[in-house]
CSV table of C-alpha atoms in Angstrom, one decimal:
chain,number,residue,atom,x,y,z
V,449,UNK,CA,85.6,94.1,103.6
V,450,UNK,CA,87.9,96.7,105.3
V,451,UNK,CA,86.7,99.9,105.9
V,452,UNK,CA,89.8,102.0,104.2
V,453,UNK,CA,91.1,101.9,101.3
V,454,UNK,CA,94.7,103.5,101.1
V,455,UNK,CA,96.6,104.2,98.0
V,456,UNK,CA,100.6,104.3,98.1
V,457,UNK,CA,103.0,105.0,95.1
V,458,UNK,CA,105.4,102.5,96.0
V,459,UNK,CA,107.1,99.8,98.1
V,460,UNK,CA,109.8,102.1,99.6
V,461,UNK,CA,106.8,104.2,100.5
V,462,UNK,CA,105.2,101.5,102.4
V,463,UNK,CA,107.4,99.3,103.8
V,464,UNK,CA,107.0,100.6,107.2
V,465,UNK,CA,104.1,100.4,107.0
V,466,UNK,CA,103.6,97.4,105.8
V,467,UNK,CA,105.5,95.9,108.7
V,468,UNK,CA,103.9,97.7,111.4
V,469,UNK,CA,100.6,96.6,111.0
V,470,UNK,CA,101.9,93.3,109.8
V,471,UNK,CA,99.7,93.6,106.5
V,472,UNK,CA,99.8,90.0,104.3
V,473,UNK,CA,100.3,90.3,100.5
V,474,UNK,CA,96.4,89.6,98.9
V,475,UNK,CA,97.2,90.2,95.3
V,476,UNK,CA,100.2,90.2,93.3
V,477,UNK,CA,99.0,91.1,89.9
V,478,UNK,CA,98.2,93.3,87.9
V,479,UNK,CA,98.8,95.5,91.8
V,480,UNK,CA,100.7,94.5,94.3
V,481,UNK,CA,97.3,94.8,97.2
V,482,UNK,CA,97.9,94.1,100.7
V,483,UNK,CA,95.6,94.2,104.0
V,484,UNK,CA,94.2,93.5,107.3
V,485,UNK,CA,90.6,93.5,108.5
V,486,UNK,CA,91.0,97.1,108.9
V,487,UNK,CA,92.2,98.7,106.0
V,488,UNK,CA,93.0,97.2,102.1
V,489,UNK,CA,96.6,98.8,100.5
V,490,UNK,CA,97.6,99.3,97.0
V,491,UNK,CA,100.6,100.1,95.7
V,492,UNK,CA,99.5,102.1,92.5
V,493,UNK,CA,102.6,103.5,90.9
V,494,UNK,CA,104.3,106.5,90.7
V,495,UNK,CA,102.4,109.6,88.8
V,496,UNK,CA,98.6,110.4,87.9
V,497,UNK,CA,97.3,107.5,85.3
V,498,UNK,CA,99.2,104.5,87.5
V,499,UNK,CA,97.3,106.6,90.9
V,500,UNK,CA,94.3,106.8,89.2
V,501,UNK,CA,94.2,102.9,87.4
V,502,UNK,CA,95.3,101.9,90.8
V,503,UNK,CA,93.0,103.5,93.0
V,504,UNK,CA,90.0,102.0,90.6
V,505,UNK,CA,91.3,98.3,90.9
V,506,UNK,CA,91.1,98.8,94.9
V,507,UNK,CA,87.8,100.6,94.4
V,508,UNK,CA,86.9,97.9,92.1
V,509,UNK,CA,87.9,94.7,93.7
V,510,UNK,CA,87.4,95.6,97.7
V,511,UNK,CA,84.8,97.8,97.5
V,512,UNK,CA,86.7,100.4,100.4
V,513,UNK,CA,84.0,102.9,102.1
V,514,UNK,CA,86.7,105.8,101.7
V,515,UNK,CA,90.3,106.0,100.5
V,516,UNK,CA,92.8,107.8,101.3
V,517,UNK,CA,96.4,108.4,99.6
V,518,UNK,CA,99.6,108.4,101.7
V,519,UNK,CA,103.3,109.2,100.4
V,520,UNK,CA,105.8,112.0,99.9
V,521,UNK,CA,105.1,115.5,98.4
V,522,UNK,CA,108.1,117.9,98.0
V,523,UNK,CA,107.9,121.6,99.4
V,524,UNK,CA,107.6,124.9,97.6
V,525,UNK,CA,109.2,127.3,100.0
V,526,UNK,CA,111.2,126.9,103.6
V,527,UNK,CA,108.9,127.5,105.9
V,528,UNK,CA,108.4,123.7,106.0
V,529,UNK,CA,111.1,120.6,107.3
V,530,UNK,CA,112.3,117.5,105.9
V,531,UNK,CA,109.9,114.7,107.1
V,532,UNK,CA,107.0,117.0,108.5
V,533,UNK,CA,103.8,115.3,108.0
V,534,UNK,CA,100.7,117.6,106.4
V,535,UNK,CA,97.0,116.7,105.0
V,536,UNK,CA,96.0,118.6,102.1
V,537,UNK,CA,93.4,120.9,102.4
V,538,UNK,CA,92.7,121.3,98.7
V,539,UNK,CA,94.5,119.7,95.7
V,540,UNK,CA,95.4,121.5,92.0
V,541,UNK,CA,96.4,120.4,88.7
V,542,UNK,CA,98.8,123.0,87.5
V,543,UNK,CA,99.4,120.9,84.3
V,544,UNK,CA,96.1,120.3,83.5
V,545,UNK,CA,93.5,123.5,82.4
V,546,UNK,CA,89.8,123.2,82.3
V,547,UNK,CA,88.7,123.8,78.3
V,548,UNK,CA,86.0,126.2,79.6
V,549,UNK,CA,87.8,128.3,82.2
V,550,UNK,CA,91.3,128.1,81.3
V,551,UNK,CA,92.0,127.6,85.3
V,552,UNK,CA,93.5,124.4,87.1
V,553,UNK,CA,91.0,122.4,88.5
V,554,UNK,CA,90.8,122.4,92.4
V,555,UNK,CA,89.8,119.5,94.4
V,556,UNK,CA,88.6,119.5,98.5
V,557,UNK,CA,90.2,116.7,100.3
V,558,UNK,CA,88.6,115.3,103.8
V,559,UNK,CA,90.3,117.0,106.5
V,560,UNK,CA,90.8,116.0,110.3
V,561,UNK,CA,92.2,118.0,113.2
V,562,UNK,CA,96.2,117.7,114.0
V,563,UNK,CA,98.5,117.5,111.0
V,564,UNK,CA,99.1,121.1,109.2
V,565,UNK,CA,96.7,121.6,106.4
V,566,UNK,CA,97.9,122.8,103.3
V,567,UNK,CA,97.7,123.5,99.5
V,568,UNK,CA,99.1,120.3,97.6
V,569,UNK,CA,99.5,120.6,93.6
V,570,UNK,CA,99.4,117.0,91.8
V,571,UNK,CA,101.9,116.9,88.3
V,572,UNK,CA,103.2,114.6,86.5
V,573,UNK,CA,106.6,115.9,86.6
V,574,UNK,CA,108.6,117.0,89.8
V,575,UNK,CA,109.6,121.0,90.2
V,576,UNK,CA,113.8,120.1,89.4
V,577,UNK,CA,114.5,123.9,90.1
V,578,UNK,CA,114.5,126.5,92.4
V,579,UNK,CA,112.2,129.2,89.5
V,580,UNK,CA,109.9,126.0,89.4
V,581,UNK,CA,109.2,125.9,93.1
V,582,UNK,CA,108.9,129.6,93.1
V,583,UNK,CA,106.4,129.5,90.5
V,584,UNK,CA,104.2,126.6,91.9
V,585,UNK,CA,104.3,128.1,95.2
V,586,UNK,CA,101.8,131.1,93.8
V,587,UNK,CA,99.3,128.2,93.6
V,588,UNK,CA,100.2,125.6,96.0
V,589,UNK,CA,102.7,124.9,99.4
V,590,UNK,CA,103.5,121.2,98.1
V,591,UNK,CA,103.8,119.4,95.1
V,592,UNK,CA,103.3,115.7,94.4
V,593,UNK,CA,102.3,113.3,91.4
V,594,UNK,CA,99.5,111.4,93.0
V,595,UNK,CA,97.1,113.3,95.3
V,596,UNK,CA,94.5,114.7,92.2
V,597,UNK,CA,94.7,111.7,90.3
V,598,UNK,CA,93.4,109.3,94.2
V,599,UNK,CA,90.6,112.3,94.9
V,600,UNK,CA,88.7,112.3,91.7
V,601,UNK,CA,89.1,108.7,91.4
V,602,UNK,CA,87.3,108.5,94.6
V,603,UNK,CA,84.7,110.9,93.9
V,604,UNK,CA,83.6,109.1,90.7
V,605,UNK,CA,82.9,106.2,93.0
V,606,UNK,CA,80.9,108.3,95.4
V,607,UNK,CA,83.9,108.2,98.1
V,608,UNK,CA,85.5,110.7,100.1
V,609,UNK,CA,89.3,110.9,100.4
V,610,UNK,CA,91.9,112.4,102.1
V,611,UNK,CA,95.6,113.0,101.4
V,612,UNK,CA,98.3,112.5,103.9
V,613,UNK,CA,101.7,114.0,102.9
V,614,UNK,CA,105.2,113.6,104.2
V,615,UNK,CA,107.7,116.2,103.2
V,616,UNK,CA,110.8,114.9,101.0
V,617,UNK,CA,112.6,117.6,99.8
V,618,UNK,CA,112.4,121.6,100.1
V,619,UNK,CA,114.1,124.5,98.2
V,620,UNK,CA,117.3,124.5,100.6
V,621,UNK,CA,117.7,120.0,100.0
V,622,UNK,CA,116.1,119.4,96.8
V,623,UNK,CA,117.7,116.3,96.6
V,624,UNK,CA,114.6,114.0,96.9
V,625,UNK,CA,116.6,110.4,96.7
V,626,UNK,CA,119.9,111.7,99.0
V,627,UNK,CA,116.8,112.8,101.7
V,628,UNK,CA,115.2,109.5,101.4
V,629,UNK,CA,118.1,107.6,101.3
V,630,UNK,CA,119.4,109.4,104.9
V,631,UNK,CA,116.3,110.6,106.2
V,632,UNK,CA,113.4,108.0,105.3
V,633,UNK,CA,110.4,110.1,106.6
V,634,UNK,CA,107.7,107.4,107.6
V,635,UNK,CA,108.9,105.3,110.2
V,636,UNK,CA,109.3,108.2,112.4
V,637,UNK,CA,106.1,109.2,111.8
V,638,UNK,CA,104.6,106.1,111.9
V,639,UNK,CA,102.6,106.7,115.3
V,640,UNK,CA,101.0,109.9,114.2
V,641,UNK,CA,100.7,108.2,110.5
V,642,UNK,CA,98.8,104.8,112.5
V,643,UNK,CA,96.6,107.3,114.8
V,644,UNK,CA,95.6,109.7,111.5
V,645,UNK,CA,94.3,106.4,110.0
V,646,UNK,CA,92.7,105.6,113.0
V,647,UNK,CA,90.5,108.6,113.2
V,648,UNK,CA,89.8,108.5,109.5
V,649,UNK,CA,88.6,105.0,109.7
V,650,UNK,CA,86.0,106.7,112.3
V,651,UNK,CA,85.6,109.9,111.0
């Protein structure tokens, strides 16, 4: 069994990927699964129930000794660029409140040294507007609809997990498809991206 399991939202995600470690399709249904003798990928879905159902199946059916989630995650102020590639430090729920604190819950990730560690909050819904970003951005630095959904997965199976996020859109180019579309993020960081999953397969 490969040692990593790695949770993606979708094919446009992972494509690069994909092809740069020349992964071969293992199961087509009822998740598109792919791997090598290193690591096992699953392309979950986008938002939390499809990351969570997905990251089970891999959990389930090839038994990974950690996981980890890879894919976009918009910004909530400037002070980061289109493309720049973070790990999340911690992870909240904005949308979701604990019934005995009233609070989001917060997650801790697995960290390793290099990419800037940050704040990540998981929703269901993107922030569409510049007062939603402002909001948010009391809480957390980026925003995705994944990330919360992989780590407690993980942790009901005993795993650790660490989230790997590449910048899509910011306050100043909120257009998340036009920045995709133009500036696909991945397969420019795809040597930092392979080397990150090195060291986590070691860690």
């Amino acid at each position: 069994m490969a040692r990593l399991g790695l949770v993606m939202a979708t094919e446009l995600e992972a494509g690069p990927l994909i092809a740069a470690l020349d992964l071969r399709l293992l199961q087509n249904r009822p998740y598109r699964i792919y791997g090598n003798t290193a690591l096992t990928l699953v392309i979950s879905g986008i938002g939390k129930a499809h990351a969570a159902a997905g990251t089970a199946h891999l959990i389930e059916r090839h038994a990974p000794e950690l996981i980890a989630n890879l894919g976009v995650a918009g910004a909530l102020s400037d002070s980061f660029s289109l493309g720049e590639l973070c790990q999340a430090a911690s992870v909240t729920e904005p949308d979701r409140l604990d019934v005995f604190t009233n609070q989001s819950p917060e997650f801790t990730p697995a960290t390793l040294s290099g990419p800037r560690q940050v704040r990540l909050a998981t929703m269901d819904r993107p922030a569409r507007t510049a007062a939603e970003r402002a909001e948010l951005a009391e809480l957390a630095e980026l925003i995705d609809m994944e990330g919360a959904a992989v780590i407690q997965t993980a942790a009901t199976y005993g795993l650790s997990c660490h989230l790997i996020k590449l910048v899509s859109d910011t306050p100043e180019q909120p257009d998340l498809k036009a920045n995709l579309t133009k500036n696909p993020s991945l397969p420019g960081h795809l040597p930092r991206i392979l080397t990150l999953l090195e060291q986590i397969q070691l860690a």
